[in-house]
mmCIF file of C-alpha atoms in Angstrom:
data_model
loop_
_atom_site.group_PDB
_atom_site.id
_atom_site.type_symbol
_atom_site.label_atom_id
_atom_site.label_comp_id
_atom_site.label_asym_id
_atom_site.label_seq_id
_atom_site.Cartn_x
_atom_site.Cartn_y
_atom_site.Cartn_z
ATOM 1 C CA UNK Q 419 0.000 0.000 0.000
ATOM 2 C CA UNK Q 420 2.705 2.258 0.863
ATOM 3 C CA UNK Q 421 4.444 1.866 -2.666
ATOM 4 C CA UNK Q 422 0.603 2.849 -3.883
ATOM 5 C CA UNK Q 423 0.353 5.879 -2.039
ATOM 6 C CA UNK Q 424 4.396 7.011 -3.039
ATOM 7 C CA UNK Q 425 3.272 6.987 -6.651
ATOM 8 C CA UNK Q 426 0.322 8.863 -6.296
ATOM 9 C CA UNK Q 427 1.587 11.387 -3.488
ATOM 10 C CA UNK Q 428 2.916 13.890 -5.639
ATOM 11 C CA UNK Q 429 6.305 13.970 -2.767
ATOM 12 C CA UNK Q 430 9.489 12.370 -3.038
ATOM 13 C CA UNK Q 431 8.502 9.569 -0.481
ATOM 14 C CA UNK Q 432 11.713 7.625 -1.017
ATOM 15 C CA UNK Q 433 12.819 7.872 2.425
ATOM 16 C CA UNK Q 434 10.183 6.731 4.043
ATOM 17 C CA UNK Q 435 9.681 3.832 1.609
ATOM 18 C CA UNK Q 436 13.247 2.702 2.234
ATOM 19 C CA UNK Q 437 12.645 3.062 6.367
ATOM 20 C CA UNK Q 438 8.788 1.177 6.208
ATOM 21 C CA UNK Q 439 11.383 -1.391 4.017
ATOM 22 C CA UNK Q 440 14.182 -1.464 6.449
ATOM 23 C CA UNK Q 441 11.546 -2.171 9.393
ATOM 24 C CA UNK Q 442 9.137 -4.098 7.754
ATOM 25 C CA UNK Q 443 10.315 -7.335 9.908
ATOM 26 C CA UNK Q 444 9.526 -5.410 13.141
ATOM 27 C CA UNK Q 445 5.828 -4.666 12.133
ATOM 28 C CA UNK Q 446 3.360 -7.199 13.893
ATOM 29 C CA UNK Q 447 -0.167 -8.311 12.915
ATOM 30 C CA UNK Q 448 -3.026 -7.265 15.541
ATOM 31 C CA UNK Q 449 -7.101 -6.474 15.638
ATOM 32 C CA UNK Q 450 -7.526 -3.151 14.092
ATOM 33 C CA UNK Q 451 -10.212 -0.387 13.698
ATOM 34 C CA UNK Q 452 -8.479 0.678 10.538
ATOM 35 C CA UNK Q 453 -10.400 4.449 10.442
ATOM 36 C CA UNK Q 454 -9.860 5.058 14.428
ATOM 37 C CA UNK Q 455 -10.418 9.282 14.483
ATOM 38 C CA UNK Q 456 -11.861 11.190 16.999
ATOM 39 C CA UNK Q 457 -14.704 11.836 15.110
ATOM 40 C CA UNK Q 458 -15.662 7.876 15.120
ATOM 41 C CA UNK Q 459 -15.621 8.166 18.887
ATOM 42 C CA UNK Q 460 -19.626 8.333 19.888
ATOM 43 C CA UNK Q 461 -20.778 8.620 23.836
ATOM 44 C CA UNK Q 462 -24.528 7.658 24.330
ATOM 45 C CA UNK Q 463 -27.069 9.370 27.145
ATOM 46 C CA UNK Q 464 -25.817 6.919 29.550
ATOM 47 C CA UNK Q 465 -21.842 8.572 29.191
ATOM 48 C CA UNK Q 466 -20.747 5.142 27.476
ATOM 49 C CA UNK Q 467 -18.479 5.539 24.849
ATOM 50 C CA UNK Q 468 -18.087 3.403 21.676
ATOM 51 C CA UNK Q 469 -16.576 3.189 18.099
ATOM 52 C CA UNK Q 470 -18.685 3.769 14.974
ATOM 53 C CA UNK Q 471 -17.196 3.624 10.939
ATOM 54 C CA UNK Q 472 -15.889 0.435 11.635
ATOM 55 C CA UNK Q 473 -16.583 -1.137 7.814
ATOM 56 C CA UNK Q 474 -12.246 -1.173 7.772
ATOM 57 C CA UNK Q 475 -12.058 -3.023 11.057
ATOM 58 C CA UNK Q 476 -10.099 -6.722 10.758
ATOM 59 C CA UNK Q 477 -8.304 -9.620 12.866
ATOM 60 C CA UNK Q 478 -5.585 -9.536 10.627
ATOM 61 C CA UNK Q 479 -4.155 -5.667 10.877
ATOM 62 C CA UNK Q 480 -0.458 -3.790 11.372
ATOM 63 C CA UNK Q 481 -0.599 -3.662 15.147
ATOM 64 C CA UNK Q 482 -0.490 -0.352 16.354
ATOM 65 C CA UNK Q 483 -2.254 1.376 12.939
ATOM 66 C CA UNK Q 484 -4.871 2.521 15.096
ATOM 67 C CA UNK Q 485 -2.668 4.402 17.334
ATOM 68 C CA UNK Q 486 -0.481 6.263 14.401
ATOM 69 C CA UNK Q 487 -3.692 7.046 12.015
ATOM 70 C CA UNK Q 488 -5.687 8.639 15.258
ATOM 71 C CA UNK Q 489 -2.174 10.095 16.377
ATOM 72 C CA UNK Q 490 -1.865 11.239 12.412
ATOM 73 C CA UNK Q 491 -4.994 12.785 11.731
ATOM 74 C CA UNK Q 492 -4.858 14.565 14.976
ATOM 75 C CA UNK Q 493 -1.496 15.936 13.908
ATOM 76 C CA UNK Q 494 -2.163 16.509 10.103
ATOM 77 C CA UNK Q 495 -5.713 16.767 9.607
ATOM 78 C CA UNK Q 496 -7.110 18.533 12.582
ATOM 79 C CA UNK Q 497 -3.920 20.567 12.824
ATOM 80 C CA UNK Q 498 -3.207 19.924 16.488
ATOM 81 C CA UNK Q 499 0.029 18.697 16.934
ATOM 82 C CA UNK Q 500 0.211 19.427 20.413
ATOM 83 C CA UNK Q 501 -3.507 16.978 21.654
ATOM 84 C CA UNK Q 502 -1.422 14.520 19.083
ATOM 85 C CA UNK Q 503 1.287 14.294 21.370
ATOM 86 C CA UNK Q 504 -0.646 14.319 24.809
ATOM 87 C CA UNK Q 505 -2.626 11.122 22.962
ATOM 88 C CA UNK Q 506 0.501 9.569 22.238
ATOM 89 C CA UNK Q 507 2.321 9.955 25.371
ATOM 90 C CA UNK Q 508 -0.614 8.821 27.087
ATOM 91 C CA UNK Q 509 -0.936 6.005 25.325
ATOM 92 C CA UNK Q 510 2.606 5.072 25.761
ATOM 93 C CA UNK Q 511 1.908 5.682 29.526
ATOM 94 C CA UNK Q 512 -0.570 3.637 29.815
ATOM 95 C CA UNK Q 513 0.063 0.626 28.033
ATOM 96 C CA UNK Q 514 3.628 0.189 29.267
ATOM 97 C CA UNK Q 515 4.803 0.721 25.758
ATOM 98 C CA UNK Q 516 8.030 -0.742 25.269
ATOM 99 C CA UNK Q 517 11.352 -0.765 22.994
ATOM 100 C CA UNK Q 518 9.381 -3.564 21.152
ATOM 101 C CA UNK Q 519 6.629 -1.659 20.634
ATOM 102 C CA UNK Q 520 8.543 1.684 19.331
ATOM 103 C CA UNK Q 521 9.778 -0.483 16.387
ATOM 104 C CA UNK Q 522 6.709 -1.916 15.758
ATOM 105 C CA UNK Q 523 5.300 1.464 15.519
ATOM 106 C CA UNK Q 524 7.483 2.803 13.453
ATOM 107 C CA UNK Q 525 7.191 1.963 10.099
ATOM 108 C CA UNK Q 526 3.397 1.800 10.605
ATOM 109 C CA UNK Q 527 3.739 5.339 11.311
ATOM 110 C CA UNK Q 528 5.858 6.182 7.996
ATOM 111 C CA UNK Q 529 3.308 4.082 6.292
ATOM 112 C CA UNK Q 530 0.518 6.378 7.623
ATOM 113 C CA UNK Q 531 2.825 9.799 6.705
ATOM 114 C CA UNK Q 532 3.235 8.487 3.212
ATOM 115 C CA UNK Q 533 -0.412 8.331 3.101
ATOM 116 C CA UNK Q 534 -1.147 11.511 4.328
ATOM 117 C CA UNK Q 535 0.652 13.106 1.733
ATOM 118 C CA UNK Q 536 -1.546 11.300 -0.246
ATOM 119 C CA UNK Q 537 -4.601 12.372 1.439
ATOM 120 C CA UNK Q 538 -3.638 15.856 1.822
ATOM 121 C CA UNK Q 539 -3.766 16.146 -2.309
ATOM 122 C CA UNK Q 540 -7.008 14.541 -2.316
ATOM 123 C CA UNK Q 541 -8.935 16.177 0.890
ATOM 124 C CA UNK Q 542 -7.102 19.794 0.936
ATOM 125 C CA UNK Q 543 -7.422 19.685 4.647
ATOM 126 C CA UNK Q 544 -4.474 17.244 5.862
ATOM 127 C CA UNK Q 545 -1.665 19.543 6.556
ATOM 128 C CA UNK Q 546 1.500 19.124 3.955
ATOM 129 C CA UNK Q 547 3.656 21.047 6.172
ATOM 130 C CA UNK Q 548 2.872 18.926 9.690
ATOM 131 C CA UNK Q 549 2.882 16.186 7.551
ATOM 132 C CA UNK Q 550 6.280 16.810 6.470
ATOM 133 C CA UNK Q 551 6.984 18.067 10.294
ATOM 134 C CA UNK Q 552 6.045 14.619 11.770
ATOM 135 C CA UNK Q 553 8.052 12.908 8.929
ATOM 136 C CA UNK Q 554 11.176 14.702 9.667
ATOM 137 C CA UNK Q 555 11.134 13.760 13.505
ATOM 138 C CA UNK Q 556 10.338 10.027 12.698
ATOM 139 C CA UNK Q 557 13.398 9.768 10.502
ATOM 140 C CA UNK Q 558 15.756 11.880 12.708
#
């Protein structure tokens, strides 16, 4: 998918196609949303909350997409890099995250950069610029 969204991202993407290649041994499979957003986060009368747009939901997933696409979008899309950060640090926080999981996160992150480059050209609300931003600290 990545190689997809290179060709059609209108950015040199090279980079991050070489580091999702590079990594691709330390991405692991896991149960996935596949559109988690805070806009698919409902709460009902009774203060439950729960998930809606799940059609993209599988068993078979990149662990951990759920956490970089909601951590992109926030970023890129609703221009907040600093709530993006706070989600992801609390995250980390509170699932122990480990070494293990950093570079298993990793090149599901690039995957989800080179993909907002791609959505940014077809949408005209993803930020190029953060986009850029966040792929320049994931490659430092």
């Amino acid at each position: 998918m990545s190689e997809e969204w290179s060709d059609s991202s209108g950015k040199d993407t090279k980079k991050l196609l070489r580091f999702i290649k590079e990594r691709k041994d330390d991405v692991e499979i896991g149960a996935i949303h596949g559109d988690f957003t805070p806009w698919a986060i409902m709460k009902n009368k009774n203060k439950d909350y729960y998930l809606i747009d799940s059609e993209a939901a599988q068993m078979g997933g990149l662990k951990y997409y759920d956490v970089a696409y909601f951590y992109h979008r926030v970023y890129t899309k609703l221009k907040r890099p600093d709530l993006a950060e706070i989600f992801l640090n609390s995250f980390k926080e509170i699932s122990k995250w480990t070494e293990q999981d950093e570079k298993a996160f990793a090149p599901v992150l690039a995957s989800r950069i080179m993909g907002g480059y791609f959505d940014s050209r077809r949408d005209k609300i993803t930020s190029v610029e953060l986009n850029g931003e966040m792929e320049k600290k994931l490659l430092k």
